[in-house]
């Protein structure tokens, strides 16, 4: 009731004022409110994202060792150094290998988990929680468990104990790069940690598939199982699958903790972020070269993201559904 | 929104005020919790890596609490990468005022550590001359040595006897012993999970060195390359303990019977003796080439003052108070937890715990075969040779090629430091 009154009053007042003045006041009020609401966030964004990026770009043109306020301008020296640095280019290969394994494996595994949990008739909530729980564990803690108890090289490590039942000799999972068993350790720890989260995404998508589709398929003679899965379930999950693959790629790119904690003093198995960490914060503290590497990576990521958008059609709205 | 009533304005004002408060509150929170008391200037922060022996953290905090001119907070840095945590902290405003590390010239060249000559000069003669030498650069003394830590091999006497093996005196004998001592339950030798701790002893035991007196590369010799191949043999044949849950600085591998011979430090001696009694002996890293002699790494830790600290003088005063004046605490720190050799001659002479038995043998190895820190051998060079170990011993690559690769990095570093 009061709303109507106020609106009436406001309208009455508006007619008495000149439209121009009212408009200007409105815009100013809106601008103020805009800054008021977005301000704190924008300040945070500027301080923690844009200034560091800008600073990093600035550092990449300087000789910056043991300092972040350098004075010697070196042009593109840092870029040529990083691009010809075998370690840096190797790290890009490492990342590619890692992504080529972890993305499809996690996709398939979490989809499998979701399908199983989806079909459960009882204790569904229990299993959903059980599979989701590892998501809450920190990468560092999980890496230490993997390194020190499951894949430790001594005879009482879990993996070696199991192998010894079959008469297979102890394996040095992480120390010995031939054969590269360390990939098994790295892939399994990440799989265990993240599969549950993507399982939840797939579960939600599965529950959204209308049952009528399955009924219609059954009437048309589709066999339950593989055929139904291939022609009904999988196409219906396309949007979710695309999103999951994108998220997995981003997560794989950000991988740091498990590599850093599992592989000590190696010259292999270093994805770009670990390599840059050692360049910038390790024994050299070469912030110039580190920043140049970060810039190169940024350009690469932009290119890959654009290509991906083009091929997978993510974010194109209706089409991707 | 077309409505502009008074009630609405009130609500907005309240909201604005609240937002404003929230924003300022958020900003004020930045930089609040730095672990220092605000502005009194009486607080100091020190960084220590996490010592493994029980009671060490409490001891360092107890000494700090006894100092009455400043409130000293200790950051006990756990994990395996103390260097990178320290190095990155030193660039920030929350950098420690004092920290422990090893003498390295790049920290002095880049102005990260303060000159401690004035507090060291009066007591210089009471320190091990080798420690004074390793901390003296351009005629100034930059750090106060707290402890000297020789590193050598511990071996299980009973296991060697059962296998009919004498304590090895050459690298070839070590390779042979490793093969004979390896059973399905016990591995022959533990050189650390990354094998890197024996890189320098290997170089020294061939008769070579990391750098020459003129700061040129001295490690790149045929004998070192041959030594790397011998380490590779042990690695490849499965005679080394690898991926142990506790790394080489922890005596667990030998005390739990996982291995017959382990590279470790003097600090672990009390624990090892307690666990194994008389069933343990020590030997230096064996001779690796004709003309070489056995080698021991004389590591250790020194106290440095951050040159960019706001309280350089107070920090220096604290370092002087604890590590120069308080002999009682220095003795406690050297002998009550792990065993360390006191760098102070007067303390080393009165350290009865190091006078007999195995500890006395450790001191003998330290004096006879020990190699002290070379401040010109910086972290970047250390890492370059760690990569050599990774590429050759662990990956099976050609030692010559790996050493060539390291040469490039070391030369780049030497050029930056010495021109």
XYZ file of C-alpha atoms in Angstrom:
740
model
C 0.000 0.000 0.000
C 2.696 2.414 0.971
C 4.590 1.531 -2.190
C 1.827 2.857 -4.362
C 1.777 6.092 -2.420
C 5.479 6.695 -2.706
C 5.473 5.850 -6.350
C 2.683 8.334 -6.850
C 4.611 11.011 -4.989
C 7.764 10.346 -6.915
C 5.960 10.515 -10.205
C 4.302 13.749 -9.182
C 7.634 15.270 -8.259
C 9.269 14.109 -11.432
C 6.734 15.918 -13.545
C 7.377 19.193 -11.745
C 11.157 19.050 -12.336
C 12.694 19.523 -15.743
C 13.479 16.136 -17.295
C 17.115 17.091 -17.946
C 17.999 17.709 -14.311
C 16.327 14.567 -13.132
C 18.142 12.493 -15.655
C 21.536 13.852 -14.707
C 20.942 13.211 -11.022
C 19.840 9.690 -11.779
C 22.932 8.922 -13.782
C 25.222 10.297 -11.138
C 23.490 8.230 -8.458
C 23.772 5.167 -10.587
C 27.447 5.724 -11.315
C 28.131 6.167 -7.642
C 26.260 2.984 -6.820
C 28.078 1.147 -9.563
C 31.473 2.053 -8.113
C 30.242 1.449 -4.606
C 29.244 -2.108 -5.357
C 31.983 -3.090 -7.748
C 34.698 -0.944 -6.151
C 35.955 -3.317 -3.464
C 36.055 -6.157 -5.947
C 37.772 -4.060 -8.605
C 40.356 -2.824 -6.100
C 41.093 -6.413 -5.197
C 41.269 -7.383 -8.845
C 43.644 -4.522 -9.617
C 45.894 -5.068 -6.614
C 46.087 -8.842 -6.810
C 45.709 -9.490 -10.534
C 46.337 -6.560 -12.866
C 49.233 -4.890 -11.044
C 51.136 -8.202 -10.683
C 50.544 -9.007 -14.359
C 51.724 -5.556 -15.382
C 54.695 -5.781 -13.055
C 55.584 -9.176 -14.399
C 55.475 -7.803 -17.951
C 57.757 -4.959 -16.817
C 60.161 -7.345 -15.056
C 60.427 -9.543 -18.130
C 62.419 -6.802 -19.895
C 64.893 -6.344 -17.060
C 67.789 -8.156 -15.498
C 66.030 -8.857 -12.196
C 67.963 -11.205 -9.952
C 67.375 -11.092 -6.210
C 65.160 -8.049 -6.668
C 61.714 -7.111 -7.928
C 62.664 -3.465 -8.474
C 65.309 -3.847 -11.180
C 67.244 -1.162 -13.037
C 69.062 -2.870 -15.930
C 66.976 -2.957 -19.106
C 67.842 -5.972 -21.280
C 65.186 -5.860 -24.007
C 64.146 -9.309 -25.222
C 67.122 -11.143 -23.682
C 64.989 -12.881 -21.072
C 62.578 -14.067 -23.760
C 65.309 -15.511 -25.946
C 66.853 -17.119 -22.871
C 63.586 -18.797 -21.892
C 62.671 -19.884 -25.417
C 66.082 -21.470 -25.959
C 66.123 -22.887 -22.423
C 65.719 -26.635 -22.807
C 64.182 -26.941 -19.360
C 61.394 -24.521 -20.188
C 60.541 -26.103 -23.533
C 60.700 -29.557 -21.888
C 58.204 -28.367 -19.293
C 55.717 -27.609 -22.061
C 56.139 -31.182 -23.320
C 55.676 -32.498 -19.775
C 52.454 -30.559 -19.455
C 51.170 -31.874 -22.784
C 51.892 -35.473 -21.793
C 50.264 -34.911 -18.409
C 47.129 -33.351 -19.908
C 46.910 -36.085 -22.545
C 46.689 -38.652 -19.752
C 44.827 -36.976 -16.941
C 42.025 -35.307 -18.929
C 40.571 -38.386 -20.680
C 41.240 -40.654 -17.698
C 39.455 -38.384 -15.226
C 36.642 -37.808 -17.706
C 36.041 -41.521 -18.185
C 36.526 -42.419 -14.541
C 34.210 -39.764 -13.143
C 31.584 -40.555 -15.764
C 31.840 -44.231 -14.828
C 31.446 -43.401 -11.142
C 28.441 -41.191 -11.892
C 26.764 -43.934 -13.947
C 27.266 -46.447 -11.156
C 26.048 -44.140 -8.394
C 23.127 -43.058 -10.579
C 21.909 -46.636 -10.890
C 22.095 -47.362 -7.182
C 18.747 -48.006 -5.577
C 19.868 -47.643 -1.986
C 22.659 -45.859 -0.133
C 23.048 -43.499 -3.071
C 23.708 -40.480 -0.823
C 26.298 -42.486 1.077
C 28.283 -43.479 -2.005
C 27.947 -40.022 -3.494
C 29.559 -38.573 -0.346
C 32.224 -41.255 -0.186
C 33.359 -40.599 -3.739
C 33.165 -36.845 -3.264
C 35.131 -36.769 -0.006
C 38.679 -36.849 -1.522
C 37.906 -33.469 -3.115
C 38.244 -31.992 0.370
C 41.782 -33.324 0.830
C 44.684 -31.017 0.070
C 47.004 -31.904 -2.800
C 50.010 -31.561 -0.528
C 48.670 -33.957 2.085
C 47.597 -36.483 -0.544
C 50.989 -36.248 -2.288
C 52.749 -36.996 0.969
C 50.550 -40.041 1.601
C 51.152 -41.280 -1.937
C 54.887 -40.686 -1.624
C 55.512 -41.976 1.874
C 53.085 -44.816 2.359
C 51.488 -46.021 -0.866
C 54.330 -45.612 -3.340
C 57.329 -45.588 -1.038
C 60.229 -47.599 -2.413
C 60.751 -49.764 0.672
C 59.426 -53.282 0.963
C 56.563 -52.306 3.285
C 55.181 -49.608 0.980
C 51.609 -50.528 0.019
C 52.233 -50.882 -3.711
C 55.438 -52.871 -3.168
C 53.724 -55.128 -0.626
C 51.041 -55.966 -3.172
C 53.660 -56.591 -5.863
C 55.627 -58.850 -3.527
C 52.617 -61.181 -3.251
C 53.158 -61.917 -6.917
C 56.891 -62.260 -6.459
C 57.701 -58.983 -8.172
C 60.707 -57.060 -6.857
C 60.453 -53.690 -5.122
C 60.001 -50.760 -7.457
C 61.496 -47.304 -6.848
C 58.391 -45.498 -8.009
C 59.658 -41.949 -7.877
C 63.457 -42.086 -7.796
C 63.968 -44.061 -10.989
C 62.714 -42.442 -14.216
C 63.282 -45.625 -16.302
C 60.575 -46.846 -16.682
C 58.703 -43.646 -15.799
C 56.572 -45.058 -12.974
C 56.345 -41.565 -11.499
C 53.562 -40.828 -13.973
C 51.487 -43.564 -12.353
C 51.912 -41.908 -8.959
C 51.122 -38.440 -10.268
C 48.110 -39.503 -12.333
C 46.568 -41.636 -9.595
C 46.864 -39.003 -6.891
C 45.156 -36.401 -9.067
C 42.558 -38.888 -10.258
C 41.696 -39.814 -6.683
C 41.481 -36.173 -5.637
C 39.385 -34.790 -8.454
C 37.249 -37.633 -9.833
C 34.578 -37.199 -7.128
C 33.992 -33.575 -7.979
C 33.423 -34.256 -11.676
C 31.282 -37.250 -10.752
C 28.888 -34.813 -9.038
C 28.701 -32.713 -12.214
C 27.910 -35.800 -14.296
C 25.369 -37.008 -11.743
C 23.500 -33.723 -11.960
C 23.509 -33.947 -15.747
C 22.342 -37.578 -15.668
C 19.432 -36.669 -13.439
C 18.443 -34.015 -15.957
C 17.999 -36.451 -18.834
C 14.241 -36.887 -19.285
C 13.141 -40.503 -18.625
C 10.809 -40.275 -21.632
C 13.867 -40.485 -23.895
C 14.786 -43.873 -22.456
C 11.183 -45.055 -22.659
C 10.945 -44.011 -26.281
C 14.263 -45.681 -27.046
C 13.128 -48.890 -25.352
C 9.924 -48.889 -27.401
C 11.968 -48.360 -30.569
C 13.949 -51.452 -29.680
C 17.189 -49.989 -28.294
C 18.884 -52.543 -26.083
C 19.530 -51.355 -22.524
C 23.207 -50.997 -21.731
C 25.778 -50.047 -24.329
C 23.367 -49.033 -27.090
C 21.266 -46.792 -24.870
C 24.381 -45.294 -23.341
C 25.979 -44.558 -26.692
C 22.925 -43.117 -28.449
C 20.980 -41.484 -25.591
C 23.070 -40.841 -22.471
C 26.322 -39.688 -24.042
C 24.780 -37.187 -26.505
C 22.640 -35.808 -23.695
C 25.807 -35.216 -21.642
C 27.545 -33.242 -24.372
C 27.338 -29.832 -22.701
C 28.515 -31.202 -19.354
C 31.307 -33.181 -20.988
C 32.565 -30.086 -22.756
C 32.536 -28.122 -19.522
C 34.251 -30.951 -17.623
C 36.990 -31.260 -20.240
C 37.581 -27.525 -20.140
C 37.749 -27.508 -16.328
C 40.070 -30.524 -16.379
C 42.415 -28.817 -18.798
C 42.514 -25.709 -16.643
C 43.167 -27.832 -13.548
C 45.894 -29.785 -15.340
C 47.512 -26.560 -16.408
C 47.503 -25.332 -12.800
C 49.055 -28.571 -11.532
C 51.861 -27.760 -9.168
C 51.576 -29.321 -5.727
C 51.869 -32.980 -6.625
C 54.785 -32.459 -9.007
C 56.537 -30.213 -6.531
C 56.093 -32.600 -3.619
C 56.548 -35.930 -5.373
C 59.537 -35.232 -7.589
C 62.528 -33.778 -5.755
C 65.758 -32.754 -7.479
C 64.876 -34.165 -10.864
C 65.465 -32.826 -14.334
C 62.248 -34.393 -15.616
C 58.550 -34.245 -14.802
C 58.332 -30.504 -14.321
C 55.286 -28.764 -15.755
C 55.642 -25.052 -16.623
C 54.501 -23.669 -13.288
C 57.002 -25.782 -11.357
C 59.766 -24.833 -13.779
C 58.928 -21.142 -13.439
C 58.782 -21.486 -9.665
C 62.317 -22.839 -9.659
C 63.476 -20.124 -12.071
C 61.966 -17.220 -10.164
C 62.001 -18.396 -6.564
C 64.590 -21.136 -6.548
C 68.310 -20.771 -6.176
C 68.566 -18.216 -8.985
C 65.745 -15.889 -8.010
C 65.761 -14.764 -11.606
C 62.543 -12.775 -11.706
C 63.285 -11.376 -15.163
C 63.546 -14.771 -16.837
C 60.679 -16.101 -14.708
C 58.428 -13.239 -15.792
C 59.383 -13.717 -19.416
C 58.403 -17.385 -19.103
C 55.099 -16.377 -17.525
C 54.405 -13.988 -20.417
C 55.172 -16.699 -22.976
C 52.808 -19.045 -21.146
C 50.081 -16.403 -21.052
C 50.261 -15.958 -24.812
C 50.161 -19.734 -25.303
C 47.138 -20.103 -23.037
C 45.280 -17.326 -24.865
C 45.907 -19.085 -28.185
C 44.863 -22.499 -26.880
C 41.709 -21.112 -25.258
C 40.667 -19.378 -28.456
C 41.300 -22.500 -30.522
C 39.393 -24.581 -28.041
C 36.465 -22.175 -28.139
C 36.484 -22.480 -31.895
C 36.519 -26.280 -32.010
C 34.401 -27.208 -29.037
C 31.967 -24.349 -29.305
C 32.017 -23.743 -25.588
C 30.178 -20.577 -24.614
C 28.349 -20.255 -27.908
C 25.051 -20.446 -26.059
C 22.162 -22.418 -27.492
C 24.267 -24.372 -29.942
C 26.353 -26.020 -27.265
C 23.299 -27.424 -25.536
C 14.631 2.509 -10.143
C 12.314 5.396 -10.326
C 11.341 5.534 -6.676
C 13.188 8.114 -4.608
C 11.326 8.238 -1.337
C 12.850 9.174 1.986
C 12.657 5.659 3.327
C 14.660 4.428 0.351
C 17.304 7.083 0.837
C 17.706 6.006 4.444
C 18.221 2.450 3.451
C 20.774 3.444 0.858
C 22.674 5.634 3.251
C 22.894 2.816 5.685
C 24.018 0.510 2.934
C 26.632 2.970 1.711
C 27.974 3.431 5.182
C 28.123 -0.297 5.653
C 29.901 -0.808 2.350
C 32.350 1.926 3.156
C 33.103 0.405 6.508
C 33.493 -3.007 4.991
C 35.895 -1.663 2.364
C 38.079 0.206 4.838
C 37.932 -2.709 7.223
C 39.124 -4.982 4.475
C 42.003 -2.687 3.602
C 42.988 -2.261 7.209
C 43.132 -6.004 7.572
C 45.831 -6.154 4.919
C 49.219 -6.249 6.512
C 47.793 -6.612 9.973
C 48.831 -10.066 10.996
C 52.549 -10.053 10.406
C 53.451 -11.693 13.654
C 55.193 -8.607 14.936
C 54.089 -6.215 17.611
C 52.998 -3.000 16.001
C 55.633 -0.329 15.707
C 57.338 -0.788 19.054
C 60.566 -1.786 17.255
C 61.347 -4.267 19.987
C 60.416 -7.395 18.064
C 62.641 -9.611 15.922
C 61.814 -12.556 13.684
C 64.212 -15.412 12.980
C 63.994 -18.285 10.475
C 65.218 -21.784 11.263
C 64.871 -24.896 9.152
C 63.178 -27.727 11.023
C 65.835 -29.762 12.823
C 64.781 -33.381 13.166
C 65.959 -34.003 16.710
C 63.425 -33.886 19.533
C 63.554 -30.740 21.633
C 65.388 -28.532 19.122
C 62.459 -26.227 18.388
C 61.749 -25.760 22.098
C 65.436 -25.071 22.719
C 65.657 -22.297 20.107
C 62.489 -20.748 21.506
C 63.781 -21.073 25.050
C 67.000 -19.208 24.199
C 64.962 -16.503 22.478
C 62.682 -16.117 25.483
C 65.689 -15.562 27.739
C 66.675 -12.445 25.776
C 65.243 -9.389 27.480
C 65.994 -6.568 25.041
C 63.620 -7.741 22.303
C 60.779 -10.152 21.750
C 62.223 -12.744 19.353
C 59.755 -14.810 17.328
C 60.953 -18.012 15.691
C 59.612 -19.316 12.389
C 60.336 -23.033 12.292
C 60.283 -23.817 8.569
C 59.295 -27.410 7.893
C 59.529 -29.156 4.537
C 62.440 -29.839 2.252
C 62.766 -26.464 0.545
C 64.050 -24.161 3.261
C 66.236 -22.327 0.697
C 63.431 -21.243 -1.578
C 61.201 -20.238 1.328
C 64.018 -18.200 2.835
C 65.086 -16.638 -0.467
C 61.593 -15.540 -1.390
C 60.859 -14.237 2.115
C 63.999 -12.113 2.029
C 62.514 -10.046 -0.803
C 59.377 -9.118 1.085
C 58.593 -6.784 3.927
C 57.940 -9.752 6.187
C 61.496 -10.943 5.802
C 63.139 -12.348 8.917
C 65.591 -10.114 10.768
C 67.918 -13.049 11.410
C 68.127 -16.401 9.676
C 70.296 -19.477 9.578
C 71.925 -20.532 6.338
C 75.257 -21.446 4.780
C 77.791 -18.853 3.660
C 77.139 -18.092 -0.040
C 78.696 -15.216 -1.886
C 75.644 -14.182 -3.903
C 73.853 -13.127 -0.714
C 76.745 -10.838 0.092
C 77.103 -9.487 -3.442
C 73.422 -8.671 -3.593
C 73.499 -6.963 -0.200
C 71.132 -9.358 1.536
C 73.224 -10.005 4.639
C 74.756 -7.519 7.048
C 78.450 -7.255 7.884
C 79.059 -8.891 11.263
C 82.787 -8.123 11.472
C 82.393 -5.841 14.491
C 80.836 -8.555 16.642
C 83.064 -11.330 15.281
C 86.495 -9.649 15.350
C 86.967 -9.778 19.161
C 86.224 -13.525 19.327
C 87.614 -14.553 15.948
C 90.511 -16.501 17.460
C 88.175 -18.732 19.428
C 86.493 -20.013 16.229
C 87.614 -22.857 13.990
C 89.857 -21.065 11.446
C 88.159 -22.937 8.575
C 84.800 -21.554 9.662
C 86.186 -18.039 9.841
C 87.699 -18.486 6.373
C 84.431 -19.681 4.838
C 82.562 -16.696 6.271
C 85.141 -14.081 5.295
C 84.602 -12.331 1.980
C 86.331 -9.087 0.971
C 87.953 -8.983 4.388
C 84.668 -8.886 6.279
C 82.984 -11.602 8.331
C 79.349 -12.070 7.337
C 77.958 -14.773 9.595
C 78.341 -16.477 12.962
C 78.817 -20.232 12.739
C 76.546 -22.047 15.193
C 77.371 -25.672 14.511
C 79.628 -27.799 12.321
C 78.041 -30.957 10.952
C 80.300 -33.554 9.388
C 78.518 -36.011 7.074
C 79.814 -39.549 6.529
C 78.713 -43.187 6.201
C 77.262 -45.173 9.095
C 77.444 -48.939 8.686
C 75.995 -51.935 10.527
C 78.973 -53.955 11.740
C 76.933 -57.154 12.103
C 75.534 -56.977 8.577
C 78.975 -56.438 7.072
C 80.359 -59.346 9.074
C 77.538 -61.667 8.007
C 78.154 -60.794 4.368
C 81.910 -61.146 4.780
C 82.536 -57.550 3.773
C 85.180 -55.203 5.165
C 84.270 -51.502 5.521
C 84.966 -50.176 1.999
C 88.006 -47.964 1.459
C 87.531 -47.316 -2.261
C 84.467 -46.568 -4.365
C 84.895 -49.898 -6.177
C 84.786 -51.679 -2.841
C 81.643 -49.754 -1.928
C 79.969 -50.870 -5.166
C 81.012 -54.452 -4.431
C 79.862 -54.239 -0.804
C 76.493 -52.819 -1.881
C 75.972 -55.868 -4.085
C 76.956 -58.343 -1.359
C 74.904 -56.629 1.345
C 71.700 -56.445 -0.660
C 69.195 -59.160 0.273
C 65.448 -59.375 -0.266
C 64.918 -57.526 3.037
C 67.857 -55.125 3.194
C 69.395 -52.824 0.604
C 73.135 -52.304 0.485
C 73.582 -48.548 0.629
C 71.441 -45.446 1.177
C 72.786 -42.294 -0.499
C 69.613 -40.271 -0.009
C 66.499 -40.535 -2.144
C 67.949 -38.138 -4.691
C 71.606 -39.360 -4.389
C 72.596 -35.666 -4.349
C 74.227 -35.543 -0.875
C 77.237 -37.543 -2.123
C 77.934 -35.380 -5.187
C 80.531 -33.213 -3.450
C 82.186 -36.078 -1.522
C 82.494 -37.934 -4.825
C 84.294 -34.960 -6.386
C 86.613 -34.530 -3.392
C 87.396 -38.215 -3.104
C 88.732 -38.281 -6.681
C 91.179 -35.569 -5.700
C 89.266 -32.872 -7.585
C 87.336 -29.941 -6.122
C 84.211 -27.969 -6.961
C 86.122 -24.821 -7.915
C 89.774 -23.868 -8.146
C 91.247 -21.163 -5.918
C 90.731 -18.751 -8.803
C 87.040 -19.662 -8.951
C 87.134 -21.721 -12.102
C 85.434 -25.069 -12.651
C 87.431 -27.913 -11.112
C 84.829 -30.673 -10.866
C 84.776 -31.601 -14.549
C 87.318 -34.419 -14.704
C 87.419 -37.925 -16.161
C 87.636 -39.358 -12.648
C 84.407 -37.642 -11.575
C 82.676 -38.902 -14.722
C 83.911 -42.421 -13.960
C 82.705 -42.090 -10.349
C 79.241 -41.106 -11.549
C 79.154 -44.283 -13.647
C 79.956 -46.351 -10.565
C 77.126 -44.723 -8.649
C 74.911 -45.515 -11.625
C 75.893 -49.185 -11.382
C 74.666 -49.371 -7.792
C 71.471 -47.527 -8.727
C 70.725 -49.628 -11.787
C 71.403 -52.952 -10.076
C 68.975 -52.158 -7.274
C 71.566 -52.071 -4.516
C 70.584 -48.602 -3.326
C 67.698 -47.857 -1.028
C 65.373 -45.500 -2.913
C 62.140 -43.677 -2.139
C 62.553 -44.262 1.587
C 59.839 -42.574 3.654
C 62.500 -40.674 5.626
C 65.346 -39.156 3.634
C 69.077 -39.364 4.320
C 69.274 -36.758 7.092
C 66.999 -38.947 9.197
C 68.610 -42.108 10.644
C 65.400 -44.177 10.298
C 66.642 -46.152 7.298
C 69.614 -47.615 9.154
C 67.955 -47.891 12.573
C 64.973 -49.735 11.076
C 67.252 -52.189 9.306
C 66.299 -51.119 5.791
C 69.898 -50.660 4.783
C 73.408 -51.722 5.807
C 75.303 -48.500 4.996
C 73.777 -45.022 5.131
C 75.080 -41.539 4.344
C 74.013 -39.317 7.222
C 75.344 -36.671 9.581
C 76.930 -36.460 12.991
C 73.648 -34.990 14.275
C 71.972 -38.402 14.087
C 74.607 -40.160 16.178
C 72.778 -40.141 19.549
C 69.660 -41.688 17.982
C 71.649 -44.270 16.018
C 73.718 -45.290 19.039
C 70.606 -45.623 21.154
C 68.919 -47.826 18.546
C 71.896 -49.965 17.492
C 74.254 -49.826 20.471
C 77.717 -51.022 19.459
C 76.530 -52.448 16.146
C 77.515 -49.341 14.213
C 80.675 -47.843 12.761
C 81.485 -44.832 10.627
C 83.649 -44.347 7.526
C 84.291 -41.390 5.231
C 83.239 -41.409 1.570
C 85.838 -43.822 0.151
C 88.616 -42.891 -2.270
C 87.228 -42.779 -5.805
C 90.342 -42.476 -7.921
C 94.095 -42.944 -7.731
C 95.584 -39.995 -5.926
C 92.338 -39.115 -4.214
C 91.630 -39.443 -0.540
C 88.503 -40.185 1.487
C 86.117 -37.257 1.925
C 83.706 -35.927 4.542
C 81.319 -33.014 4.028
C 81.753 -30.497 6.810
C 78.343 -28.894 6.614
C 76.753 -26.793 9.279
C 74.606 -23.773 9.931
C 75.423 -20.149 10.549
C 73.425 -17.167 11.741
C 73.058 -14.205 9.384
C 71.441 -10.796 9.831
C 69.170 -9.487 7.092
C 70.807 -6.274 5.852
C 67.394 -4.853 4.930
C 65.882 -5.472 8.357
C 64.471 -2.433 10.142
C 66.391 -3.496 13.227
C 69.804 -4.470 11.931
C 71.572 -3.288 15.085
C 69.180 -5.014 17.435
C 69.356 -8.204 15.372
C 73.141 -8.071 15.480
C 73.005 -7.556 19.198
C 70.794 -10.629 19.585
C 73.096 -12.749 17.421
C 76.064 -11.568 19.483
C 74.244 -12.214 22.741
C 73.175 -15.759 21.862
C 75.811 -17.135 19.503
C 78.884 -15.350 20.883
C 78.234 -14.572 24.552
C 75.923 -17.318 25.830
C 78.271 -20.288 25.881
C 75.852 -22.301 27.990
C 73.209 -22.158 25.267
C 75.763 -22.818 22.521
C 76.887 -25.932 24.320
C 73.294 -27.031 24.862
C 72.546 -26.506 21.161
C 75.610 -28.481 20.029
C 75.384 -31.452 22.343
C 71.989 -31.882 24.004
C 69.872 -32.912 20.987
C 71.776 -34.156 17.974
C 75.570 -34.119 18.057
C 77.233 -31.152 16.369
C 80.822 -30.022 16.651
C 80.966 -26.598 18.297
C 82.810 -24.148 16.035
C 84.139 -22.402 19.156
C 87.508 -23.944 19.987
C 87.002 -23.398 23.709
C 83.660 -25.234 23.618
C 84.926 -28.028 21.395
C 87.743 -28.633 23.849
C 85.411 -28.938 26.817
C 82.821 -31.079 25.015
C 83.285 -34.332 26.919
C 80.499 -36.065 24.996
C 82.634 -35.848 21.856
C 85.810 -37.145 23.511
C 85.273 -40.907 23.451
C 83.845 -43.692 21.339
C 81.975 -43.103 18.097
C 81.586 -39.318 18.553
C 85.366 -39.018 18.902
C 85.760 -40.953 15.644
C 83.338 -38.496 14.029
C 85.468 -35.568 15.200
C 88.524 -37.334 13.807
C 86.922 -37.751 10.374
C 85.874 -34.094 10.515
C 89.428 -32.968 11.170
C 91.161 -35.411 8.874
C 88.963 -35.636 5.775
C 86.485 -32.770 6.127
C 85.797 -30.207 3.397
C 84.253 -26.948 4.564
C 81.783 -24.704 2.725
C 83.183 -22.737 -0.166
C 81.184 -19.486 -0.207
C 81.850 -19.098 -3.946
C 80.002 -22.370 -4.549
C 76.497 -20.909 -4.660
C 73.041 -22.455 -4.608
C 72.709 -22.203 -8.404
C 75.908 -24.228 -8.823
C 74.794 -26.747 -6.201
C 71.580 -27.237 -8.151
C 73.503 -27.555 -11.422
C 75.415 -30.532 -10.021
C 72.236 -31.978 -8.519
C 70.931 -32.044 -12.083
C 74.072 -33.938 -13.088
C 73.214 -36.628 -10.521
C 69.627 -36.749 -11.780
C 70.676 -37.020 -15.420
C 73.450 -39.566 -14.960
C 72.895 -41.718 -11.881
C 69.107 -41.743 -11.941
C 68.373 -41.370 -15.637
C 71.422 -43.193 -16.961
C 72.628 -40.393 -19.218
C 76.196 -39.798 -20.351
C 78.221 -38.146 -17.538
C 80.294 -36.100 -20.000
C 77.205 -34.531 -21.559
C 75.646 -33.848 -18.153
C 78.828 -32.231 -16.860
C 79.033 -30.095 -20.009
C 75.493 -28.913 -19.354
C 76.383 -28.038 -15.761
C 79.496 -26.177 -16.948
C 77.317 -23.756 -18.882
C 75.205 -22.920 -15.830
C 78.161 -22.698 -13.478
C 80.128 -20.504 -15.891
C 77.141 -18.195 -16.339
C 76.957 -17.915 -12.562
C 80.705 -17.434 -12.106
C 80.689 -14.711 -14.732
C 77.912 -12.885 -12.931
C 79.692 -13.123 -9.595
C 83.306 -12.538 -10.522
C 83.128 -10.989 -14.007
